[in-house]
Short mmCIF file of C-alpha atoms in Angstrom, two decimals:
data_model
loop_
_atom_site.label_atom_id
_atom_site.label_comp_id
_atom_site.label_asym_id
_atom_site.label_seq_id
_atom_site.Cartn_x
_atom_site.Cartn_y
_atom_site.Cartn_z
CA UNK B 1 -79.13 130.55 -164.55
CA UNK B 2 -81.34 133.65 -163.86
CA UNK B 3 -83.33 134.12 -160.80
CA UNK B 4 -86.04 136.25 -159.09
CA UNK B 5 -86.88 136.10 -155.39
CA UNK B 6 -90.21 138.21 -154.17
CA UNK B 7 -89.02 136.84 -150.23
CA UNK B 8 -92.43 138.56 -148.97
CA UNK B 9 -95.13 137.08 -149.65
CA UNK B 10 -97.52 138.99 -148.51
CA UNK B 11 -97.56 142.59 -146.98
CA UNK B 12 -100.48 144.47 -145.33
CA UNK B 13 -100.56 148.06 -144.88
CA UNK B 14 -102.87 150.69 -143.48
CA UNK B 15 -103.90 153.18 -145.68
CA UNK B 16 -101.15 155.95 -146.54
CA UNK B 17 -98.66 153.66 -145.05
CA UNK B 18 -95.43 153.53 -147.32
CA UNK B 19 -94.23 149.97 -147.81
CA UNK B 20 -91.48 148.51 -150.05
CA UNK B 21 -91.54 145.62 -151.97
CA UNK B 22 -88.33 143.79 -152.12
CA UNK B 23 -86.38 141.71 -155.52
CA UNK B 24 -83.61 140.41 -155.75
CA UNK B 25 -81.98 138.60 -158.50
CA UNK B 26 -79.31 136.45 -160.05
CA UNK B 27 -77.70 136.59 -163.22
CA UNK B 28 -74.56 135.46 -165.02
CA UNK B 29 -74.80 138.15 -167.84
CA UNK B 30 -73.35 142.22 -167.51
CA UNK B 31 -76.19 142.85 -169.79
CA UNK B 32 -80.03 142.09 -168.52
CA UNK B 33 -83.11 144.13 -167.78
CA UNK B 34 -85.57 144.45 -164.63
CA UNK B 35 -89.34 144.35 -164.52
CA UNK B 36 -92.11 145.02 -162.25
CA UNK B 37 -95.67 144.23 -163.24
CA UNK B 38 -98.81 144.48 -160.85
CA UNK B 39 -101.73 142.38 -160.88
CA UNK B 40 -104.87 143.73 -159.73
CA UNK B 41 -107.67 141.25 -158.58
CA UNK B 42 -109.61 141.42 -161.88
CA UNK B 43 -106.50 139.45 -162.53
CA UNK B 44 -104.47 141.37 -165.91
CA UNK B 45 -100.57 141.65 -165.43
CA UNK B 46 -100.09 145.43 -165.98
CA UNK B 47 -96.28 146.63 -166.88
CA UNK B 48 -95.22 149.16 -164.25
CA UNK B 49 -91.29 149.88 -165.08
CA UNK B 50 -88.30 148.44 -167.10
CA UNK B 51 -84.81 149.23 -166.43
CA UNK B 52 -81.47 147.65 -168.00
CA UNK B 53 -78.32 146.79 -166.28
CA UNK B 54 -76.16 150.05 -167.43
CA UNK B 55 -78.94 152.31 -165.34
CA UNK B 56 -78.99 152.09 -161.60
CA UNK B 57 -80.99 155.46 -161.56
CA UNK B 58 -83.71 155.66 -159.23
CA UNK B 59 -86.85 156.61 -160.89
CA UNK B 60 -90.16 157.52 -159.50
CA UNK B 61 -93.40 157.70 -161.08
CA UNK B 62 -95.95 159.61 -158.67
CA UNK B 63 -96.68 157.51 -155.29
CA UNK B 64 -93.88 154.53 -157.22
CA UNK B 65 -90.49 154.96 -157.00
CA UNK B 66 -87.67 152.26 -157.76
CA UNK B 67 -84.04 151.33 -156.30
CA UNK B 68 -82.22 149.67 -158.43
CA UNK B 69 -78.59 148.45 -156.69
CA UNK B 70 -75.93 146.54 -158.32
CA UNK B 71 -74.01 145.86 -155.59
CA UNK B 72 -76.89 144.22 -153.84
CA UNK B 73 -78.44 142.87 -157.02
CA UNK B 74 -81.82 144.60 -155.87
CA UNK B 75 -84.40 146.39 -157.20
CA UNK B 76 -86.83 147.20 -154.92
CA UNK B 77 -90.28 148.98 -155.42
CA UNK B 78 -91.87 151.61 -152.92
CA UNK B 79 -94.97 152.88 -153.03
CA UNK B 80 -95.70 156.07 -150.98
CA UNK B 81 -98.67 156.89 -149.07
CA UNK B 82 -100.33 153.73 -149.95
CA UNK B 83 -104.03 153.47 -151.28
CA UNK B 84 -106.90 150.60 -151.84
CA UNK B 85 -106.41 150.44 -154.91
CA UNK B 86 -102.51 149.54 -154.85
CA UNK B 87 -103.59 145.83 -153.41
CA UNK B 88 -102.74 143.41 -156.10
CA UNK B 89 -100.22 141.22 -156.28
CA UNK B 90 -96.71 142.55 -157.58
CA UNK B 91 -94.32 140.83 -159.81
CA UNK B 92 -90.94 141.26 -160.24
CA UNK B 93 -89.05 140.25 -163.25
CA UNK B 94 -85.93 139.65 -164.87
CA UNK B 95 -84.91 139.32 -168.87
CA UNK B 96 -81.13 138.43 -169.38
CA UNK B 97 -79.65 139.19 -172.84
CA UNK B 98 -78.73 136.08 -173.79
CA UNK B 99 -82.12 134.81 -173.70
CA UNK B 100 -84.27 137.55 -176.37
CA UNK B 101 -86.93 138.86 -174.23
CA UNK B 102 -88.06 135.91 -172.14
CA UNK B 103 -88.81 136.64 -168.54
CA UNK B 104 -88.22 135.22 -165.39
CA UNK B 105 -90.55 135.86 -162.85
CA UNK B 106 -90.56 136.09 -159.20
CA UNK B 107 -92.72 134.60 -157.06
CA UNK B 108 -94.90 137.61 -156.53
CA UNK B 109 -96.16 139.89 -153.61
CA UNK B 110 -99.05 139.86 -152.04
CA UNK B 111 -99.79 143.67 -151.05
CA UNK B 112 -103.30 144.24 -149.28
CA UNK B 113 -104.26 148.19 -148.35
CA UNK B 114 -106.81 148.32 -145.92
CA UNK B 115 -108.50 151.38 -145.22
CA UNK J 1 -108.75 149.67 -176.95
CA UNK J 2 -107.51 146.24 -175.65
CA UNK J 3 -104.08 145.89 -177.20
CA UNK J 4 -103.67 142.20 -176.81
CA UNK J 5 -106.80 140.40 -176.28
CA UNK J 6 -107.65 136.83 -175.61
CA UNK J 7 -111.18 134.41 -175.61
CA UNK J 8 -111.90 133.00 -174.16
CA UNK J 9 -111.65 135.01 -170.81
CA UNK J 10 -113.12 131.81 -168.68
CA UNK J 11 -113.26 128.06 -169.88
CA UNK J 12 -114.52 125.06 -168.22
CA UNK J 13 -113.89 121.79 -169.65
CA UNK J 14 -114.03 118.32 -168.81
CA UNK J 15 -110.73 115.87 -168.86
CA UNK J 16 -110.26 114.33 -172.30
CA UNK J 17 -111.26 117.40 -174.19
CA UNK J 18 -109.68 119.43 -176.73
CA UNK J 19 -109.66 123.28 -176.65
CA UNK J 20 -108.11 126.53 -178.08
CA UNK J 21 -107.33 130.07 -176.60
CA UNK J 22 -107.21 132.30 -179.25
CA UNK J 23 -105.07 135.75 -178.58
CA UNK J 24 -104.76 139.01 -181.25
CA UNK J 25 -102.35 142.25 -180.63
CA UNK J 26 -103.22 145.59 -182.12
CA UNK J 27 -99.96 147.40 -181.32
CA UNK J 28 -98.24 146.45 -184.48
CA UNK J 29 -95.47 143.89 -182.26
CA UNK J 30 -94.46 141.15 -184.16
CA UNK J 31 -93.41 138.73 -181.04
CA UNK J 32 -95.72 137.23 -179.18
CA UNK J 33 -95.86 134.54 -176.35
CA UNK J 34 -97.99 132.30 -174.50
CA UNK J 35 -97.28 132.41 -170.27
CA UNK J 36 -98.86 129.92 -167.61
CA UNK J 37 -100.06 130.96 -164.41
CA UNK J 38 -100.40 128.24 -162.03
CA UNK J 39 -102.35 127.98 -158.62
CA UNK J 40 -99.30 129.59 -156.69
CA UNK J 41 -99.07 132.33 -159.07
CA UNK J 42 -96.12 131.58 -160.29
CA UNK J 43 -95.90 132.70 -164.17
CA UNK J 44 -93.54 130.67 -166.47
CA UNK J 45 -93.06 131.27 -170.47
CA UNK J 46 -94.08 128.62 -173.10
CA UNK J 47 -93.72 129.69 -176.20
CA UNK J 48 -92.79 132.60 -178.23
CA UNK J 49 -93.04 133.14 -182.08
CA UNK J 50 -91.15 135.84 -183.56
CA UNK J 51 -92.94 137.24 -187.31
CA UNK J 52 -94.96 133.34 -186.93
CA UNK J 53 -91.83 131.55 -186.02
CA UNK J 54 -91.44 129.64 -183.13
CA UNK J 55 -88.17 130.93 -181.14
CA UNK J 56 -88.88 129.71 -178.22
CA UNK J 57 -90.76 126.23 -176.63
CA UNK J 58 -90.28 125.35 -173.59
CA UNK J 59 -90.84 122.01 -171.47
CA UNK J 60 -93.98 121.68 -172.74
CA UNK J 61 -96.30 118.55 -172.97
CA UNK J 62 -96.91 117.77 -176.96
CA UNK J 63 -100.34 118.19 -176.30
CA UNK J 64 -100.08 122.17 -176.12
CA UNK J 65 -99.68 123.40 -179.70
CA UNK J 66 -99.31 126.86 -180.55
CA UNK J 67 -100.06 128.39 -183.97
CA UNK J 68 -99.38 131.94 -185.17
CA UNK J 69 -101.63 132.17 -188.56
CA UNK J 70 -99.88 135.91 -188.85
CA UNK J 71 -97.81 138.20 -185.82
CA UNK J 72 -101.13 139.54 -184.56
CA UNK J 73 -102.19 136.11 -183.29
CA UNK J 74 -100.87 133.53 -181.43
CA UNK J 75 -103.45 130.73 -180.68
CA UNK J 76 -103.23 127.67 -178.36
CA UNK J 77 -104.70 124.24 -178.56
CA UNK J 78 -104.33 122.30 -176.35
CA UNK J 79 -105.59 118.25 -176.88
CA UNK J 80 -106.77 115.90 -174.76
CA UNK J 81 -106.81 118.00 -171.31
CA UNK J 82 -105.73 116.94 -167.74
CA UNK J 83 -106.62 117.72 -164.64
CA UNK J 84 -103.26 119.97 -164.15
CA UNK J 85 -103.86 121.93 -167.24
CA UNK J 86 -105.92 123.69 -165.23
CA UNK J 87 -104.53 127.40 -164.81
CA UNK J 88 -104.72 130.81 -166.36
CA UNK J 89 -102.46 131.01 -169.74
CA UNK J 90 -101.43 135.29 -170.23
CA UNK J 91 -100.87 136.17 -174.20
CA UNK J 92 -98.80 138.54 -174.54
CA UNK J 93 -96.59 140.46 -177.14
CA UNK J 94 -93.74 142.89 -177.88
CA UNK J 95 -91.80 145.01 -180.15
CA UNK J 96 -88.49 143.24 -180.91
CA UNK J 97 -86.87 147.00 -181.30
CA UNK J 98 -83.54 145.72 -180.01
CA UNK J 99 -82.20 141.94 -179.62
CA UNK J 100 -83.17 141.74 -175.85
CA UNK J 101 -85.35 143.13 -173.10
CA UNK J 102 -88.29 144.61 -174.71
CA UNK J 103 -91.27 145.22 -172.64
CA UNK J 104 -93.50 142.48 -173.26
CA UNK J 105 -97.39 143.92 -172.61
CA UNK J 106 -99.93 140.86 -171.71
CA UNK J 107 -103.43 140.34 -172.03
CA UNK J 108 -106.26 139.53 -169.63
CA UNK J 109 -105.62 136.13 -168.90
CA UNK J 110 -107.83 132.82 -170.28
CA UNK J 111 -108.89 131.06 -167.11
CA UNK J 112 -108.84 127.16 -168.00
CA UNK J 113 -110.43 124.91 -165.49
CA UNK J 114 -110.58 120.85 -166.56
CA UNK J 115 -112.80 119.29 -164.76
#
């Protein structure tokens, strides 16, 4: 069965602090794909990044960046010089191929940016 | 533009009541779904209808009915509410472009409150 675990559930930071948001998952299948998806306080689930299985790449996207690990089953989400506007609450997420595009969430991370 | 947008944003009702949570996408997808966020956060899938056919239903009380009239809506009634209905329930959709792991975009987020 497919699993997320978000073990932090909350993280504050200082302003232009990095800090790392940690998933890890399970899965039986070779052939799955990650999410992350932030949640601002107004309270919509924004998509962030998708990778698949066959792409441990890192990727960065500005002050985001991603680590995806096999070995570790990880994929872990930075976010460099943090601002205010990064608080929300981050979701990792997890869509194995033998079940379409359903997704499995994590528990979600609390990250708070104070100034 | 919203792409998939859903009204009512904010609903209070009292127990015994019957509602619906109508949702519409504008990106062309033709799968949608219906998530539930409970009071932890935590965000689990409950349906998803694929071109108006159900494809997937989860553990869900018979009281939650979904109903796609066409693939740019996915409405949700729900009859004779209960005190743990109470929740925010995330529409969503996505392109089906390969079997497994499309990026599924959600809307705002209908928060339900039975009272």
């Amino acid at each position: 069965a497919q699993k997320v675990t978000q073990a932090q559930t909350e993280i504050s930071v200082v302003e232009k602090e990095d800090v790392t948001l940690d998933c890890v998952y399970e899965t039986r299948d070779t052939t799955y794909y990650l999410f992350w998806y932030k949640q601002p306080p107004s309270g919509e689930l924004v998509f962030l990044i998708r990778r698949n299985s066959f792409d441990e790449q890192n990727e960065i996207s500005g002050r985001y960046s991603w680590n995806f690990q096999k070995s570790t089953s990880s994929f872990n989400f930075t976010i460099t010089a943090s601002q205010v506007v990064d608080s929300a609450v981050y979701f990792c997420a997890l869509s194995e191929a033998a079940s379409g595009s359903r997704l499995t969430f994590g528990e979600g991370t609390q990250l708070t940016v104070n100034p | 533009d919203t792409a998939v947008s859903q009204t009512p944003k904010y609903l209070v009702t009292q127990m015994g009541n019957d509602k619906s949570i109508k949702c519409e996408q504008n990106l062309g997808h033709d799968t949608m779904y219906w998530y539930k966020q409970d009071s932890k956060k935590f965000l689990k899938i409950m349906f998803s209808y694929n071109n108006k056919e159900l494809i997937i239903n989860e553990t869900v009380p018979n009281r939650f009915s979904p109903k796609s009239p066409d693939k740019a809506h996915l409405n949700l009634h729900i009859n004779s509410l209960e005190l743990g209905d109470s929740a925010v329930y995330f529409c969503a959709s996505s392109q089906e472009r390969t079997r497994t792991g499309n990026t599924i975009y959600f809307g705002e987020g209908s928060w339900l409150t039975v009272v």
